[in-house]
Amino acid sequence: MMSAAARYVIFSGGTLGSWALRLLQPGDKLIGADRGALFLAEHGLRPDIALGDFDSVTAMELERVRDSSARFMTCDPVMKDLTDTEMAFNWALEQGAREIVMAGVLGSRWDHSLANVHLLRRGLLAGVPCRIADKYNELQLIGAGTPLKLQKSPHTHVSLLPLTLDVHGITLEGFQYPLHEASLTIGQSLGISNVLVDEAGTVQVREGLLLVIRSRDPEPEAPSLL
């Protein structure tokens, strides 16, 4: 049954930690993709659905996921055509998600990480706001007619990278380095590490797809006493 105007949060099998739990809001629908479902179960959370090939969990862990999930869906790890994260993303779209947040979709496998970033385009075309988050970064994609409003946050750096060959008509308001009707081409680093100086700012484009990455630096490690 379709859930009206629900926000869906996908936990996938990439890098996860306690930071991911802080993404949750009351009323969120939870999707556990492969080992992401185990992460939810281990933290006392019940996924609305757990899905994937579950090739990264043990038989005992798989039973825990099955018992801890409202719905369970598995598939053959060899014969499937989609990654576990794309399966979860498709399922969220099919449920009529009003927003999709993805955690654990970045990690050591850059083929998977980039494929998951490309899912942002699917969400944009479907008119569903989507965001990828990890411990230090938040990624969103915008196109023509979809200005992005940003509030000041601990993610102090804002970087802009084209996801199409060229992006034209880039306009920034509220930033240290404002732009008006600027253009970026793949391979340029001009859009890296801007800073929001006002309490709120806006990013918009006239043509093309622009990846907006908000980042913060890791906390410095405490000096060793040895």
CSV table of C-alpha atoms in Angstrom, one decimal:
chain,number,residue,atom,x,y,z
A,1,MET,CA,0.0,0.0,0.0
A,2,MET,CA,1.3,3.4,-0.9
A,3,SER,CA,2.3,5.7,2.0
A,4,ALA,CA,1.2,9.2,1.4
A,5,ALA,CA,3.9,11.9,1.6
A,6,ALA,CA,6.4,9.8,3.5
A,7,ARG,CA,10.1,10.4,3.7
A,8,TYR,CA,12.1,7.3,3.0
A,9,VAL,CA,15.6,6.7,4.5
A,10,ILE,CA,17.7,4.0,2.9
A,11,PHE,CA,20.5,2.4,4.9
A,12,SER,CA,22.8,0.5,2.5
A,13,GLY,CA,25.9,-1.6,3.1
A,14,GLY,CA,28.6,1.0,2.7
A,15,THR,CA,30.1,3.1,5.5
A,16,LEU,CA,27.7,3.6,8.4
A,17,GLY,CA,28.0,4.8,12.0
A,18,SER,CA,26.1,6.5,14.8
A,19,TRP,CA,26.0,9.7,12.6
A,20,ALA,CA,23.5,7.9,10.3
A,21,LEU,CA,21.0,7.5,13.1
A,22,ARG,CA,20.9,11.3,13.6
A,23,LEU,CA,19.5,11.6,10.1
A,24,LEU,CA,16.2,10.1,11.2
A,25,GLN,CA,13.0,12.1,11.8
A,26,PRO,CA,9.7,11.0,13.3
A,27,GLY,CA,7.5,9.3,10.7
A,28,ASP,CA,10.4,8.2,8.5
A,29,LYS,CA,10.0,5.0,6.5
A,30,LEU,CA,13.1,2.8,6.8
A,31,ILE,CA,14.6,0.7,4.0
A,32,GLY,CA,17.5,-1.7,4.8
A,33,ALA,CA,19.5,-2.7,1.8
A,34,ASP,CA,21.6,-5.8,2.4
A,35,ARG,CA,24.0,-5.1,5.3
A,36,GLY,CA,22.2,-1.8,6.0
A,37,ALA,CA,19.3,-3.8,7.2
A,38,LEU,CA,21.5,-5.5,9.7
A,39,PHE,CA,22.8,-2.1,10.9
A,40,LEU,CA,19.2,-1.1,11.6
A,41,ALA,CA,18.4,-4.3,13.4
A,42,GLU,CA,21.6,-4.0,15.6
A,43,HIS,CA,20.4,-0.5,16.6
A,44,GLY,CA,16.9,-1.6,17.6
A,45,LEU,CA,15.2,-0.2,14.5
A,46,ARG,CA,12.6,-2.1,12.5
A,47,PRO,CA,13.0,-1.6,8.7
A,48,ASP,CA,9.7,-1.2,6.8
A,49,ILE,CA,11.4,-3.5,4.3
A,50,ALA,CA,14.7,-5.3,4.1
A,51,LEU,CA,15.8,-6.2,0.6
A,52,GLY,CA,18.9,-7.2,-1.5
A,53,ASP,CA,20.9,-10.3,-2.1
A,54,PHE,CA,22.3,-10.3,1.4
A,55,ASP,CA,25.7,-11.7,0.2
A,56,SER,CA,27.5,-9.7,2.8
A,57,VAL,CA,25.8,-11.2,5.9
A,58,THR,CA,26.1,-14.6,7.6
A,59,ALA,CA,23.2,-17.0,7.8
A,60,MET,CA,22.7,-16.1,11.4
A,61,GLU,CA,22.7,-12.4,10.6
A,62,LEU,CA,20.3,-13.0,7.8
A,63,GLU,CA,17.8,-14.6,10.2
A,64,ARG,CA,18.1,-11.6,12.5
A,65,VAL,CA,17.3,-9.3,9.6
A,66,ARG,CA,14.3,-11.4,8.6
A,67,ASP,CA,13.0,-11.4,12.1
A,68,SER,CA,13.5,-7.7,12.7
A,69,SER,CA,11.9,-6.4,9.4
A,70,ALA,CA,8.3,-5.7,8.7
A,71,ARG,CA,8.8,-7.0,5.2
A,72,PHE,CA,11.6,-9.1,3.7
A,73,MET,CA,12.6,-9.4,0.0
A,74,THR,CA,15.6,-11.3,-1.3
A,75,CYS,CA,17.0,-12.1,-4.7
A,76,ASP,CA,19.8,-14.2,-6.4
A,77,PRO,CA,23.1,-12.4,-6.1
A,78,VAL,CA,24.3,-13.6,-9.5
A,79,MET,CA,21.2,-13.2,-11.7
A,80,LYS,CA,20.0,-9.8,-10.5
A,81,ASP,CA,20.5,-6.7,-12.7
A,82,LEU,CA,20.4,-4.0,-10.1
A,83,THR,CA,22.5,-3.1,-7.1
A,84,ASP,CA,20.9,-3.5,-3.7
A,85,THR,CA,20.8,0.3,-3.3
A,86,GLU,CA,19.1,0.8,-6.7
A,87,MET,CA,16.5,-1.8,-5.7
A,88,ALA,CA,15.8,0.1,-2.5
A,89,PHE,CA,15.7,3.4,-4.3
A,90,ASN,CA,13.2,2.0,-6.9
A,91,TRP,CA,11.0,0.6,-4.1
A,92,ALA,CA,10.9,4.0,-2.4
A,93,LEU,CA,9.9,5.7,-5.6
A,94,GLU,CA,7.2,3.1,-6.2
A,95,GLN,CA,5.8,3.9,-2.7
A,96,GLY,CA,5.3,7.5,-3.6
A,97,ALA,CA,8.1,8.9,-1.5
A,98,ARG,CA,8.0,12.7,-1.0
A,99,GLU,CA,11.8,12.7,-0.2
A,100,ILE,CA,14.6,10.1,-0.2
A,101,VAL,CA,17.7,10.2,2.1
A,102,MET,CA,20.5,7.6,1.5
A,103,ALA,CA,23.1,6.6,4.0
A,104,GLY,CA,25.7,3.9,3.7
A,105,VAL,CA,25.8,4.3,-0.1
A,106,LEU,CA,29.4,5.7,-0.1
A,107,GLY,CA,32.4,3.6,0.8
A,108,SER,CA,35.5,1.8,-0.5
A,109,ARG,CA,33.8,0.6,-3.7
A,110,TRP,CA,33.9,3.6,-5.9
A,111,ASP,CA,31.9,1.9,-8.6
A,112,HIS,CA,29.0,1.5,-6.2
A,113,SER,CA,29.5,5.0,-4.8
A,114,LEU,CA,29.4,6.7,-8.2
A,115,ALA,CA,26.4,4.6,-9.3
A,116,ASN,CA,24.6,5.7,-6.2
A,117,VAL,CA,25.4,9.3,-6.8
A,118,HIS,CA,23.9,8.9,-10.3
A,119,LEU,CA,20.6,7.8,-8.6
A,120,LEU,CA,20.2,11.4,-7.6
A,121,ARG,CA,19.4,12.1,-11.3
A,122,ARG,CA,16.6,9.6,-11.2
A,123,GLY,CA,15.1,11.3,-8.2
A,124,LEU,CA,15.4,14.7,-9.8
A,125,LEU,CA,13.6,13.5,-13.0
A,126,ALA,CA,10.9,12.0,-10.8
A,127,GLY,CA,10.5,15.3,-8.9
A,128,VAL,CA,11.5,13.7,-5.6
A,129,PRO,CA,14.1,15.6,-3.5
A,130,CYS,CA,17.0,13.2,-2.8
A,131,ARG,CA,20.1,13.5,-0.6
A,132,ILE,CA,23.1,11.3,0.1
A,133,ALA,CA,24.8,11.7,3.5
A,134,ASP,CA,27.8,10.2,5.2
A,135,LYS,CA,29.7,11.3,8.3
A,136,TYR,CA,31.3,14.4,6.6
A,137,ASN,CA,29.3,15.1,3.4
A,138,GLU,CA,25.9,15.7,2.1
A,139,LEU,CA,25.2,15.5,-1.7
A,140,GLN,CA,22.2,16.8,-3.7
A,141,LEU,CA,21.6,17.4,-7.4
A,142,ILE,CA,19.8,20.3,-8.9
A,143,GLY,CA,18.7,21.2,-12.5
A,144,ALA,CA,16.9,24.0,-14.2
A,145,GLY,CA,13.9,25.3,-12.3
A,146,THR,CA,14.8,23.6,-9.0
A,147,PRO,CA,16.7,26.2,-6.9
A,148,LEU,CA,18.3,24.7,-3.8
A,149,LYS,CA,18.0,26.7,-0.6
A,150,LEU,CA,20.7,26.0,2.0
A,151,GLN,CA,20.9,26.9,5.7
A,152,LYS,CA,24.1,27.4,7.6
A,153,SER,CA,25.2,24.1,9.2
A,154,PRO,CA,28.3,22.3,10.4
A,155,HIS,CA,29.0,21.4,6.8
A,156,THR,CA,30.9,24.6,6.1
A,157,HIS,CA,32.2,23.9,2.6
A,158,VAL,CA,29.9,24.0,-0.4
A,159,SER,CA,31.3,22.6,-3.6
A,160,LEU,CA,29.7,22.6,-7.1
A,161,LEU,CA,30.5,19.9,-9.7
A,162,PRO,CA,28.8,19.4,-13.1
A,163,LEU,CA,27.1,16.1,-13.6
A,164,THR,CA,26.5,17.0,-17.3
A,165,LEU,CA,29.3,18.1,-19.6
A,166,ASP,CA,28.4,21.7,-19.1
A,167,VAL,CA,26.2,23.6,-16.6
A,168,HIS,CA,25.1,27.2,-17.5
A,169,GLY,CA,23.4,30.0,-15.7
A,170,ILE,CA,24.8,29.1,-12.2
A,171,THR,CA,23.7,31.8,-9.7
A,172,LEU,CA,24.7,31.8,-6.0
A,173,GLU,CA,23.3,34.1,-3.4
A,174,GLY,CA,24.5,34.3,0.2
A,175,PHE,CA,28.0,32.9,-0.5
A,176,GLN,CA,31.5,34.2,0.0
A,177,TYR,CA,32.1,33.8,-3.7
A,178,PRO,CA,28.9,34.7,-5.4
A,179,LEU,CA,28.2,33.8,-9.0
A,180,HIS,CA,25.8,35.2,-11.6
A,181,GLU,CA,24.9,33.3,-14.8
A,182,ALA,CA,28.3,31.4,-14.6
A,183,SER,CA,29.2,28.2,-16.4
A,184,LEU,CA,31.1,25.1,-15.3
A,185,THR,CA,32.5,22.3,-17.4
A,186,ILE,CA,33.4,18.8,-16.3
A,187,GLY,CA,37.1,18.8,-15.3
A,188,GLN,CA,37.1,22.3,-13.7
A,189,SER,CA,37.7,22.8,-10.0
A,190,LEU,CA,36.4,26.4,-9.9
A,191,GLY,CA,33.3,25.4,-7.9
A,192,ILE,CA,35.2,23.7,-5.0
A,193,SER,CA,35.1,24.9,-1.4
A,194,ASN,CA,32.8,27.9,-1.4
A,195,VAL,CA,31.4,29.2,1.9
A,196,LEU,CA,27.9,30.3,3.0
A,197,VAL,CA,28.3,33.7,4.7
A,198,ASP,CA,24.6,34.5,5.2
A,199,GLU,CA,22.3,32.4,7.4
A,200,ALA,CA,20.8,31.1,4.2
A,201,GLY,CA,21.8,30.9,0.6
A,202,THR,CA,20.5,29.8,-2.8
A,203,VAL,CA,22.0,27.8,-5.7
A,204,GLN,CA,20.3,27.7,-9.0
A,205,VAL,CA,21.1,26.8,-12.6
A,206,ARG,CA,19.6,27.6,-16.0
A,207,GLU,CA,20.8,24.5,-17.9
A,208,GLY,CA,22.4,21.2,-17.0
A,209,LEU,CA,22.7,19.2,-13.8
A,210,LEU,CA,24.8,20.4,-10.9
A,211,LEU,CA,26.0,18.3,-8.0
A,212,VAL,CA,26.0,20.3,-4.7
A,213,ILE,CA,28.3,18.8,-2.1
A,214,ARG,CA,28.3,20.2,1.5
A,215,SER,CA,31.3,19.0,3.5
A,216,ARG,CA,33.0,19.4,6.9
A,217,ASP,CA,36.5,18.5,7.9
A,218,PRO,CA,37.1,15.6,10.3
A,219,GLU,CA,37.7,16.5,13.9
A,220,PRO,CA,41.4,16.6,14.9
A,221,GLU,CA,42.6,13.6,16.8
A,222,ALA,CA,43.5,14.1,20.4
A,223,PRO,CA,47.3,14.0,20.9
A,224,SER,CA,48.6,10.8,22.3
A,225,LEU,CA,49.8,10.9,25.9
A,226,LEU,CA,52.4,8.1,25.3
